[in-house]
Amino acid sequence: FSECSSSPCLNGGTCVDKVNKFLCVCAKGWAGETCQSPVPTFFITRTNTSAGSASAASTLPAATAGLHVRPSRCATVQGTTHCTCEQGYTISGRDSYSCTDIDECEVFHNGPAGKLCLHKCINTAGGYRCSCPAGYNVTNGRSYIDECATRQNNCTKDQMCVNTYGGFQCVQVDCPKIPHATYVKTSPTRCERNPCPLDNRACSQTPNFFSYHYLAIVSNLSAPRVMFRILAQRKLGDMLRFTLLGGGQVRRHFTVQRSDHQTGQLMLVSPVQGPITLEAEVEMSELEKRVQLGRYLTKITMFVSQYEF
């Protein structure tokens, strides 16, 4: 029985009958056990020095090098060919001589360790790289550019620069204009009421001061959590009362509660999807036998990022 009777050699290959096996002598341009693989112009040569090797040197075809295709590294030992790929590549499946790039962004998109990149993963030949949105860099994967500290902003000298996640905001504190009272700025973020005449009750009922604060937070911050604390520096009456003013979006996401006798805190009770700017106003009232001694308003502006980092 001839091993060549079934014509196993393809593409013009010549079959040589051996004992219980056959050998294909391939025509020019073809290689493989049955001459099934086309031979490009690129070859890999590996010398095998192990004892009992079927051949001292093995020259095998490999795919033409390209961006996402690389030649495999092959060696023949005792008639068996072993091929491996460089890091970031895998045997293509079509033939053992070609290595195709692994798309790490796709393979590890929802892996047990999470996504490879916080923002955008870009597959490259043999690897990947992370891309950041404007206002961020990839120094440690989570850093963002401080436009305020690096003077990469267009805020005027009358404005404050507030660094946010991925950008900045120019803010300007102007003291409110309220009937029966006048206010003066005592710091960049605080306006205090001028003393009221003794006989002007309407003036004494207005807020003693307005305090302005600005927070940069990421989108979908987990809740509940404390966002801001308001502390009474002195105790004049027998009771302090903290109240969240306004409604709508603010009341949907925030509430105010006491942490101790002299401290109130603004609590985030449900995550906020950015980008959005929210303003929460907390009133602290001092009371003596339920008679109001003073009012203090704290305005907290929160710049919520578009991203969760």
mmCIF file with all atom_site columns, C-alpha atoms in Angstrom, residues 97-256:
data_model
loop_
_atom_site.group_PDB
_atom_site.id
_atom_site.type_symbol
_atom_site.label_atom_id
_atom_site.label_alt_id
_atom_site.label_comp_id
_atom_site.label_asym_id
_atom_site.label_entity_id
_atom_site.label_seq_id
_atom_site.pdbx_PDB_ins_code
_atom_site.Cartn_x
_atom_site.Cartn_y
_atom_site.Cartn_z
_atom_site.occupancy
_atom_site.B_iso_or_equiv
_atom_site.pdbx_formal_charge
_atom_site.auth_seq_id
_atom_site.auth_comp_id
_atom_site.auth_asym_id
_atom_site.auth_atom_id
_atom_site.pdbx_PDB_model_num
ATOM 1   C CA . TYR A 1 97  ? 3.372   30.492  10.759 1.00 0.00 ? 97  TYR A CA 1
ATOM 2   C CA . SER A 1 98  ? 1.391   33.703  11.254 1.00 0.00 ? 98  SER A CA 1
ATOM 3   C CA . CYS A 1 99  ? 0.814   35.620  14.501 1.00 0.00 ? 99  CYS A CA 1
ATOM 4   C CA . THR A 1 100 ? -2.025  38.104  14.702 1.00 0.00 ? 100 THR A CA 1
ATOM 5   C CA . ASP A 1 101 ? -2.317  40.964  17.163 1.00 0.00 ? 101 ASP A CA 1
ATOM 6   C CA . ILE A 1 102 ? -4.396  40.460  20.319 1.00 0.00 ? 102 ILE A CA 1
ATOM 7   C CA . ASP A 1 103 ? -6.976  43.219  20.774 1.00 0.00 ? 103 ASP A CA 1
ATOM 8   C CA . GLU A 1 104 ? -6.447  43.790  24.493 1.00 0.00 ? 104 GLU A CA 1
ATOM 9   C CA . CYS A 1 105 ? -9.127  46.481  24.588 1.00 0.00 ? 105 CYS A CA 1
ATOM 10  C CA . GLU A 1 106 ? -11.751 43.976  23.469 1.00 0.00 ? 106 GLU A CA 1
ATOM 11  C CA . VAL A 1 107 ? -10.452 40.937  25.340 1.00 0.00 ? 107 VAL A CA 1
ATOM 12  C CA . PHE A 1 108 ? -10.133 42.695  28.682 1.00 0.00 ? 108 PHE A CA 1
ATOM 13  C CA . HIS A 1 109 ? -13.024 45.141  28.319 1.00 0.00 ? 109 HIS A CA 1
ATOM 14  C CA . ASN A 1 110 ? -15.098 43.446  31.008 1.00 0.00 ? 110 ASN A CA 1
ATOM 15  C CA . GLY A 1 111 ? -12.456 41.298  32.627 1.00 0.00 ? 111 GLY A CA 1
ATOM 16  C CA . PRO A 1 112 ? -12.274 40.428  36.337 1.00 0.00 ? 112 PRO A CA 1
ATOM 17  C CA . ALA A 1 113 ? -9.791  43.250  36.923 1.00 0.00 ? 113 ALA A CA 1
ATOM 18  C CA . GLY A 1 114 ? -12.006 45.825  35.213 1.00 0.00 ? 114 GLY A CA 1
ATOM 19  C CA . LYS A 1 115 ? -11.304 47.882  32.141 1.00 0.00 ? 115 LYS A CA 1
ATOM 20  C CA . LEU A 1 116 ? -7.711  48.485  31.099 1.00 0.00 ? 116 LEU A CA 1
ATOM 21  C CA . CYS A 1 117 ? -8.306  52.225  30.793 1.00 0.00 ? 117 CYS A CA 1
ATOM 22  C CA . LEU A 1 118 ? -10.525 54.620  32.702 1.00 0.00 ? 118 LEU A CA 1
ATOM 23  C CA . HIS A 1 119 ? -11.588 56.418  29.517 1.00 0.00 ? 119 HIS A CA 1
ATOM 24  C CA . LYS A 1 120 ? -10.706 55.072  26.086 1.00 0.00 ? 120 LYS A CA 1
ATOM 25  C CA . CYS A 1 121 ? -8.576  52.061  25.198 1.00 0.00 ? 121 CYS A CA 1
ATOM 26  C CA . ILE A 1 122 ? -6.815  52.118  21.823 1.00 0.00 ? 122 ILE A CA 1
ATOM 27  C CA . ASN A 1 123 ? -5.443  48.854  20.465 1.00 0.00 ? 123 ASN A CA 1
ATOM 28  C CA . THR A 1 124 ? -1.925  48.996  19.045 1.00 0.00 ? 124 THR A CA 1
ATOM 29  C CA . ALA A 1 125 ? 0.320   46.448  17.393 1.00 0.00 ? 125 ALA A CA 1
ATOM 30  C CA . GLY A 1 126 ? 1.354   44.108  20.182 1.00 0.00 ? 126 GLY A CA 1
ATOM 31  C CA . GLY A 1 127 ? -0.242  46.147  22.941 1.00 0.00 ? 127 GLY A CA 1
ATOM 32  C CA . TYR A 1 128 ? -2.601  49.008  23.751 1.00 0.00 ? 128 TYR A CA 1
ATOM 33  C CA . ARG A 1 129 ? -2.604  52.575  25.022 1.00 0.00 ? 129 ARG A CA 1
ATOM 34  C CA . CYS A 1 130 ? -5.005  54.652  27.070 1.00 0.00 ? 130 CYS A CA 1
ATOM 35  C CA . SER A 1 131 ? -6.441  57.895  25.760 1.00 0.00 ? 131 SER A CA 1
ATOM 36  C CA . CYS A 1 132 ? -7.732  60.667  28.012 1.00 0.00 ? 132 CYS A CA 1
ATOM 37  C CA . PRO A 1 133 ? -10.399 63.294  27.348 1.00 0.00 ? 133 PRO A CA 1
ATOM 38  C CA . ALA A 1 134 ? -9.431  66.947  27.181 1.00 0.00 ? 134 ALA A CA 1
ATOM 39  C CA . GLY A 1 135 ? -8.230  68.257  30.520 1.00 0.00 ? 135 GLY A CA 1
ATOM 40  C CA . TYR A 1 136 ? -6.720  64.946  31.654 1.00 0.00 ? 136 TYR A CA 1
ATOM 41  C CA . ASN A 1 137 ? -3.352  63.269  31.265 1.00 0.00 ? 137 ASN A CA 1
ATOM 42  C CA . VAL A 1 138 ? -2.155  59.687  31.641 1.00 0.00 ? 138 VAL A CA 1
ATOM 43  C CA . THR A 1 139 ? 0.562   60.197  34.244 1.00 0.00 ? 139 THR A CA 1
ATOM 44  C CA . ASN A 1 140 ? -1.048  57.727  36.616 1.00 0.00 ? 140 ASN A CA 1
ATOM 45  C CA . GLY A 1 141 ? -4.316  56.997  34.828 1.00 0.00 ? 141 GLY A CA 1
ATOM 46  C CA . ARG A 1 142 ? -6.379  59.172  37.157 1.00 0.00 ? 142 ARG A CA 1
ATOM 47  C CA . SER A 1 143 ? -4.742  62.587  37.115 1.00 0.00 ? 143 SER A CA 1
ATOM 48  C CA . TYR A 1 144 ? -6.249  65.685  35.606 1.00 0.00 ? 144 TYR A CA 1
ATOM 49  C CA . ILE A 1 145 ? -4.653  68.946  34.538 1.00 0.00 ? 145 ILE A CA 1
ATOM 50  C CA . ASP A 1 146 ? -4.843  71.799  37.046 1.00 0.00 ? 146 ASP A CA 1
ATOM 51  C CA . GLU A 1 147 ? -5.483  74.748  34.748 1.00 0.00 ? 147 GLU A CA 1
ATOM 52  C CA . CYS A 1 148 ? -5.625  77.086  37.732 1.00 0.00 ? 148 CYS A CA 1
ATOM 53  C CA . ALA A 1 149 ? -2.221  76.150  39.163 1.00 0.00 ? 149 ALA A CA 1
ATOM 54  C CA . THR A 1 150 ? -0.559  76.071  35.739 1.00 0.00 ? 150 THR A CA 1
ATOM 55  C CA . ARG A 1 151 ? -2.231  79.314  34.607 1.00 0.00 ? 151 ARG A CA 1
ATOM 56  C CA . GLN A 1 152 ? -3.875  77.618  31.650 1.00 0.00 ? 152 GLN A CA 1
ATOM 57  C CA . ASN A 1 153 ? -7.072  79.612  32.152 1.00 0.00 ? 153 ASN A CA 1
ATOM 58  C CA . ASN A 1 154 ? -8.631  82.882  31.072 1.00 0.00 ? 154 ASN A CA 1
ATOM 59  C CA . CYS A 1 155 ? -10.006 84.074  34.416 1.00 0.00 ? 155 CYS A CA 1
ATOM 60  C CA . THR A 1 156 ? -9.697  87.809  35.042 1.00 0.00 ? 156 THR A CA 1
ATOM 61  C CA . LYS A 1 157 ? -8.022  89.337  38.097 1.00 0.00 ? 157 LYS A CA 1
ATOM 62  C CA . ASP A 1 158 ? -11.465 89.913  39.640 1.00 0.00 ? 158 ASP A CA 1
ATOM 63  C CA . GLN A 1 159 ? -12.368 86.232  39.317 1.00 0.00 ? 159 GLN A CA 1
ATOM 64  C CA . MET A 1 160 ? -11.297 83.086  41.121 1.00 0.00 ? 160 MET A CA 1
ATOM 65  C CA . CYS A 1 161 ? -10.215 80.060  39.144 1.00 0.00 ? 161 CYS A CA 1
ATOM 66  C CA . VAL A 1 162 ? -11.805 76.841  40.371 1.00 0.00 ? 162 VAL A CA 1
ATOM 67  C CA . ASN A 1 163 ? -10.134 73.689  39.098 1.00 0.00 ? 163 ASN A CA 1
ATOM 68  C CA . THR A 1 164 ? -12.595 70.980  38.056 1.00 0.00 ? 164 THR A CA 1
ATOM 69  C CA . TYR A 1 165 ? -12.247 67.435  36.761 1.00 0.00 ? 165 TYR A CA 1
ATOM 70  C CA . GLY A 1 166 ? -11.222 67.983  33.156 1.00 0.00 ? 166 GLY A CA 1
ATOM 71  C CA . GLY A 1 167 ? -11.433 71.770  33.137 1.00 0.00 ? 167 GLY A CA 1
ATOM 72  C CA . PHE A 1 168 ? -11.878 74.916  35.187 1.00 0.00 ? 168 PHE A CA 1
ATOM 73  C CA . GLN A 1 169 ? -14.470 77.526  36.104 1.00 0.00 ? 169 GLN A CA 1
ATOM 74  C CA . CYS A 1 170 ? -14.042 81.253  36.565 1.00 0.00 ? 170 CYS A CA 1
ATOM 75  C CA . VAL A 1 171 ? -16.185 82.475  39.447 1.00 0.00 ? 171 VAL A CA 1
ATOM 76  C CA . GLN A 1 172 ? -16.746 85.892  40.935 1.00 0.00 ? 172 GLN A CA 1
ATOM 77  C CA . VAL A 1 173 ? -18.308 86.548  44.332 1.00 0.00 ? 173 VAL A CA 1
ATOM 78  C CA . ASP A 1 174 ? -20.492 89.647  44.462 1.00 0.00 ? 174 ASP A CA 1
ATOM 79  C CA . CYS A 1 175 ? -22.206 90.574  47.687 1.00 0.00 ? 175 CYS A CA 1
ATOM 80  C CA . PRO A 1 176 ? -26.005 90.287  47.492 1.00 0.00 ? 176 PRO A CA 1
ATOM 81  C CA . LYS A 1 177 ? -28.238 93.324  47.378 1.00 0.00 ? 177 LYS A CA 1
ATOM 82  C CA . ILE A 1 178 ? -31.017 92.872  49.927 1.00 0.00 ? 178 ILE A CA 1
ATOM 83  C CA . PRO A 1 179 ? -33.561 95.462  51.106 1.00 0.00 ? 179 PRO A CA 1
ATOM 84  C CA . HIS A 1 180 ? -32.955 96.922  54.577 1.00 0.00 ? 180 HIS A CA 1
ATOM 85  C CA . ALA A 1 181 ? -29.330 95.712  54.742 1.00 0.00 ? 181 ALA A CA 1
ATOM 86  C CA . THR A 1 182 ? -25.945 96.283  53.131 1.00 0.00 ? 182 THR A CA 1
ATOM 87  C CA . TYR A 1 183 ? -23.077 93.833  52.799 1.00 0.00 ? 183 TYR A CA 1
ATOM 88  C CA . VAL A 1 184 ? -19.349 94.169  52.431 1.00 0.00 ? 184 VAL A CA 1
ATOM 89  C CA . LYS A 1 185 ? -16.865 91.564  51.210 1.00 0.00 ? 185 LYS A CA 1
ATOM 90  C CA . THR A 1 186 ? -14.559 90.568  54.055 1.00 0.00 ? 186 THR A CA 1
ATOM 91  C CA . SER A 1 187 ? -12.762 87.802  52.112 1.00 0.00 ? 187 SER A CA 1
ATOM 92  C CA . PRO A 1 188 ? -12.841 86.489  48.517 1.00 0.00 ? 188 PRO A CA 1
ATOM 93  C CA . THR A 1 189 ? -15.676 84.099  49.496 1.00 0.00 ? 189 THR A CA 1
ATOM 94  C CA . ARG A 1 190 ? -17.498 85.892  52.328 1.00 0.00 ? 190 ARG A CA 1
ATOM 95  C CA . CYS A 1 191 ? -19.836 88.860  52.601 1.00 0.00 ? 191 CYS A CA 1
ATOM 96  C CA . GLU A 1 192 ? -20.820 90.241  56.021 1.00 0.00 ? 192 GLU A CA 1
ATOM 97  C CA . ARG A 1 193 ? -23.724 92.498  56.904 1.00 0.00 ? 193 ARG A CA 1
ATOM 98  C CA . ASN A 1 194 ? -22.988 95.998  58.087 1.00 0.00 ? 194 ASN A CA 1
ATOM 99  C CA . PRO A 1 195 ? -24.272 96.725  61.623 1.00 0.00 ? 195 PRO A CA 1
ATOM 100 C CA . CYS A 1 196 ? -28.029 97.358  61.756 1.00 0.00 ? 196 CYS A CA 1
ATOM 101 C CA . PRO A 1 197 ? -29.567 100.394 63.457 1.00 0.00 ? 197 PRO A CA 1
ATOM 102 C CA . LEU A 1 198 ? -31.124 99.430  66.794 1.00 0.00 ? 198 LEU A CA 1
ATOM 103 C CA . ASP A 1 199 ? -34.618 100.373 65.644 1.00 0.00 ? 199 ASP A CA 1
ATOM 104 C CA . ASN A 1 200 ? -34.380 98.566  62.262 1.00 0.00 ? 200 ASN A CA 1
ATOM 105 C CA . ARG A 1 201 ? -35.985 95.144  62.893 1.00 0.00 ? 201 ARG A CA 1
ATOM 106 C CA . ALA A 1 202 ? -36.151 94.349  59.169 1.00 0.00 ? 202 ALA A CA 1
ATOM 107 C CA . CYS A 1 203 ? -32.376 94.660  58.949 1.00 0.00 ? 203 CYS A CA 1
ATOM 108 C CA . SER A 1 204 ? -31.803 92.389  61.942 1.00 0.00 ? 204 SER A CA 1
ATOM 109 C CA . GLN A 1 205 ? -33.861 89.640  60.269 1.00 0.00 ? 205 GLN A CA 1
ATOM 110 C CA . THR A 1 206 ? -31.591 89.471  57.209 1.00 0.00 ? 206 THR A CA 1
ATOM 111 C CA . PRO A 1 207 ? -28.653 87.029  57.081 1.00 0.00 ? 207 PRO A CA 1
ATOM 112 C CA . ASN A 1 208 ? -25.623 88.050  59.119 1.00 0.00 ? 208 ASN A CA 1
ATOM 113 C CA . PHE A 1 209 ? -23.313 86.783  56.399 1.00 0.00 ? 209 PHE A CA 1
ATOM 114 C CA . PHE A 1 210 ? -23.133 84.891  53.108 1.00 0.00 ? 210 PHE A CA 1
ATOM 115 C CA . SER A 1 211 ? -20.367 82.341  52.586 1.00 0.00 ? 211 SER A CA 1
ATOM 116 C CA . TYR A 1 212 ? -19.556 80.915  49.134 1.00 0.00 ? 212 TYR A CA 1
ATOM 117 C CA . HIS A 1 213 ? -17.829 77.600  48.456 1.00 0.00 ? 213 HIS A CA 1
ATOM 118 C CA . TYR A 1 214 ? -17.038 75.667  45.276 1.00 0.00 ? 214 TYR A CA 1
ATOM 119 C CA . LEU A 1 215 ? -16.590 71.903  44.907 1.00 0.00 ? 215 LEU A CA 1
ATOM 120 C CA . ALA A 1 216 ? -15.419 69.809  41.962 1.00 0.00 ? 216 ALA A CA 1
ATOM 121 C CA . ILE A 1 217 ? -16.860 66.292  42.009 1.00 0.00 ? 217 ILE A CA 1
ATOM 122 C CA . VAL A 1 218 ? -16.956 63.370  39.607 1.00 0.00 ? 218 VAL A CA 1
ATOM 123 C CA . SER A 1 219 ? -20.073 61.998  37.954 1.00 0.00 ? 219 SER A CA 1
ATOM 124 C CA . ASN A 1 220 ? -22.082 59.285  39.735 1.00 0.00 ? 220 ASN A CA 1
ATOM 125 C CA . LEU A 1 221 ? -20.304 59.696  43.051 1.00 0.00 ? 221 LEU A CA 1
ATOM 126 C CA . SER A 1 222 ? -21.477 56.965  45.414 1.00 0.00 ? 222 SER A CA 1
ATOM 127 C CA . ALA A 1 223 ? -23.960 57.908  48.125 1.00 0.00 ? 223 ALA A CA 1
ATOM 128 C CA . PRO A 1 224 ? -24.623 58.530  50.934 1.00 0.00 ? 224 PRO A CA 1
ATOM 129 C CA . ARG A 1 225 ? -21.642 60.698  51.768 1.00 0.00 ? 225 ARG A CA 1
ATOM 130 C CA . VAL A 1 226 ? -20.835 64.007  53.443 1.00 0.00 ? 226 VAL A CA 1
ATOM 131 C CA . MET A 1 227 ? -20.154 66.755  50.923 1.00 0.00 ? 227 MET A CA 1
ATOM 132 C CA . PHE A 1 228 ? -19.726 69.786  53.178 1.00 0.00 ? 228 PHE A CA 1
ATOM 133 C CA . ARG A 1 229 ? -19.736 70.637  56.908 1.00 0.00 ? 229 ARG A CA 1
ATOM 134 C CA . ILE A 1 230 ? -20.948 73.885  58.468 1.00 0.00 ? 230 ILE A CA 1
ATOM 135 C CA . LEU A 1 231 ? -19.630 74.643  61.945 1.00 0.00 ? 231 LEU A CA 1
ATOM 136 C CA . ALA A 1 232 ? -20.843 77.357  64.316 1.00 0.00 ? 232 ALA A CA 1
ATOM 137 C CA . GLN A 1 233 ? -17.722 79.064  65.612 1.00 0.00 ? 233 GLN A CA 1
ATOM 138 C CA . ARG A 1 234 ? -19.455 80.373  68.703 1.00 0.00 ? 234 ARG A CA 1
ATOM 139 C CA . LYS A 1 235 ? -22.644 79.628  70.583 1.00 0.00 ? 235 LYS A CA 1
ATOM 140 C CA . LEU A 1 236 ? -24.927 82.574  71.257 1.00 0.00 ? 236 LEU A CA 1
ATOM 141 C CA . GLY A 1 237 ? -28.342 80.970  71.736 1.00 0.00 ? 237 GLY A CA 1
ATOM 142 C CA . ASP A 1 238 ? -29.666 77.732  73.089 1.00 0.00 ? 238 ASP A CA 1
ATOM 143 C CA . MET A 1 239 ? -30.287 76.099  69.722 1.00 0.00 ? 239 MET A CA 1
ATOM 144 C CA . LEU A 1 240 ? -28.887 75.843  66.196 1.00 0.00 ? 240 LEU A CA 1
ATOM 145 C CA . ARG A 1 241 ? -31.081 74.913  63.240 1.00 0.00 ? 241 ARG A CA 1
ATOM 146 C CA . PHE A 1 242 ? -29.799 73.829  59.825 1.00 0.00 ? 242 PHE A CA 1
ATOM 147 C CA . THR A 1 243 ? -32.084 74.037  56.777 1.00 0.00 ? 243 THR A CA 1
ATOM 148 C CA . LEU A 1 244 ? -31.586 73.166  53.108 1.00 0.00 ? 244 LEU A CA 1
ATOM 149 C CA . LEU A 1 245 ? -33.156 75.927  51.019 1.00 0.00 ? 245 LEU A CA 1
ATOM 150 C CA . GLY A 1 246 ? -34.539 75.597  47.507 1.00 0.00 ? 246 GLY A CA 1
ATOM 151 C CA . GLY A 1 247 ? -35.962 72.547  45.774 1.00 0.00 ? 247 GLY A CA 1
ATOM 152 C CA . GLY A 1 248 ? -35.882 70.584  42.518 1.00 0.00 ? 248 GLY A CA 1
ATOM 153 C CA . GLN A 1 249 ? -32.564 68.953  41.632 1.00 0.00 ? 249 GLN A CA 1
ATOM 154 C CA . VAL A 1 250 ? -30.925 69.939  44.908 1.00 0.00 ? 250 VAL A CA 1
ATOM 155 C CA . ARG A 1 251 ? -33.507 68.266  47.135 1.00 0.00 ? 251 ARG A CA 1
ATOM 156 C CA . ARG A 1 252 ? -33.489 65.204  44.897 1.00 0.00 ? 252 ARG A CA 1
ATOM 157 C CA . HIS A 1 253 ? -29.789 64.631  45.517 1.00 0.00 ? 253 HIS A CA 1
ATOM 158 C CA . PHE A 1 254 ? -29.004 66.312  48.847 1.00 0.00 ? 254 PHE A CA 1
ATOM 159 C CA . THR A 1 255 ? -30.210 66.707  52.397 1.00 0.00 ? 255 THR A CA 1
ATOM 160 C CA . VAL A 1 256 ? -28.933 68.434  55.543 1.00 0.00 ? 256 VAL A CA 1
#
